């Protein structure tokens, strides 16, 4: 042992995805250190999360995983166990969101991970490791989307903001952040029975997602000053068509579909801006800005409202439920938990 590493066991628990003669399968296993990918920082993972993309990776419903065998989990928070980087030392608590982790580089749904130091940011001071993972890529993407509205001049006095996919991770955090910033929020959901939850997060009104999910007109009555859309397809097209003159639509997801059956009318006749949001390859400075704003804005109580905690053993079943729309808010995975 030296001062840039601590001694660790050579096997650790984790979910491993493989593709072989038996097909595509994910299972909880004892994983050998030798399967850790290349990187200059080795981390004892404390918490990970389940995002929509993790659901796709674990179930194999979409070709998210591009290298086998692979540990899924696009998010992690953990303690540095070994570092060859001048930026991080043993004992630092770090987070990693995206950068292809959980897709082509083994990720957070295991007790140990190895990352490139340029992907890591220190845990923001105001958050516990668990809170950082309740936020995870979903909360950080919601924040990037709100920043896009702000940067395009959508201030609270401009009018209502539509949030689609409201009960999901991105949607829940978007409602909470917007409400705290003083915006009037309209939440679109397929689960109207969850209206009390959405209102407790700060939604002023809840509408059924069926009002947005079918083919619509190129232009509709102007209603939204801004939109945060995690759904795509006709929902995104209808959201653009009903955005007010000069408004902005932040497009970050595809829960309904990857297609975009729209016309250019909202853009060329109403000056609507369509802002694309990518969290995966986002430069590190934008990440730091988003995490700083999250730590300035979020109330501690939001974490209890939004999250449920599971362990690694429960993660595979939970991934299928997430894709079936049976999960509300965020699932945080206690990776070291029994
Ligand atoms: P969740 O599974 O937590 O939430 C998705 C929500 O979308 C559901 O809760 C549901 O909300 C709604 N939904 C599901 N199916 C449909 C459908 N067929 N039609 C309309 N609405 C539907 O996922 P996340 O919040 O983690 O992610 C949301 C989306 O954002 C995903 O597509 C994900 O890939 C994308 N994403 C993109 C990122 C980026 O970098 N651009 C980063 C993170 C996520 P309700 O029950 O309220 O209707």
PDB file of N, CA and C in Angstrom, residues 67 158 164 204 227 327:
ATOM      1  N   UNK A  67     -20.275  -2.651 -25.531  1.00  0.00           N
ATOM      2  CA  UNK A  67     -19.099  -3.481 -25.263  1.00  0.00           C
ATOM      3  C   UNK A  67     -19.451  -4.522 -24.198  1.00  0.00           C
ATOM      4  N   UNK A 158     -42.656  35.435 -18.133  1.00  0.00           N
ATOM      5  CA  UNK A 158     -43.050  35.242 -19.545  1.00  0.00           C
ATOM      6  C   UNK A 158     -44.266  34.324 -19.687  1.00  0.00           C
ATOM      7  N   UNK A 164     -43.025  17.719 -19.737  1.00  0.00           N
ATOM      8  CA  UNK A 164     -43.605  16.424 -20.139  1.00  0.00           C
ATOM      9  C   UNK A 164     -42.833  15.285 -19.463  1.00  0.00           C
ATOM     10  N   UNK A 204     -48.265  23.660 -10.917  1.00  0.00           N
ATOM     11  CA  UNK A 204     -49.470  24.458 -10.673  1.00  0.00           C
ATOM     12  C   UNK A 204     -50.693  23.794 -11.280  1.00  0.00           C
ATOM     13  N   UNK A 227     -40.734  25.024 -22.661  1.00  0.00           N
ATOM     14  CA  UNK A 227     -41.094  23.609 -22.514  1.00  0.00           C
ATOM     15  C   UNK A 227     -39.832  22.828 -22.144  1.00  0.00           C
ATOM     16  N   UNK A 327     -42.473   3.267 -12.213  1.00  0.00           N
ATOM     17  CA  UNK A 327     -41.681   3.917 -11.170  1.00  0.00           C
ATOM     18  C   UNK A 327     -41.906   5.418 -11.227  1.00  0.00           C
TER      19      UNK A 327
END
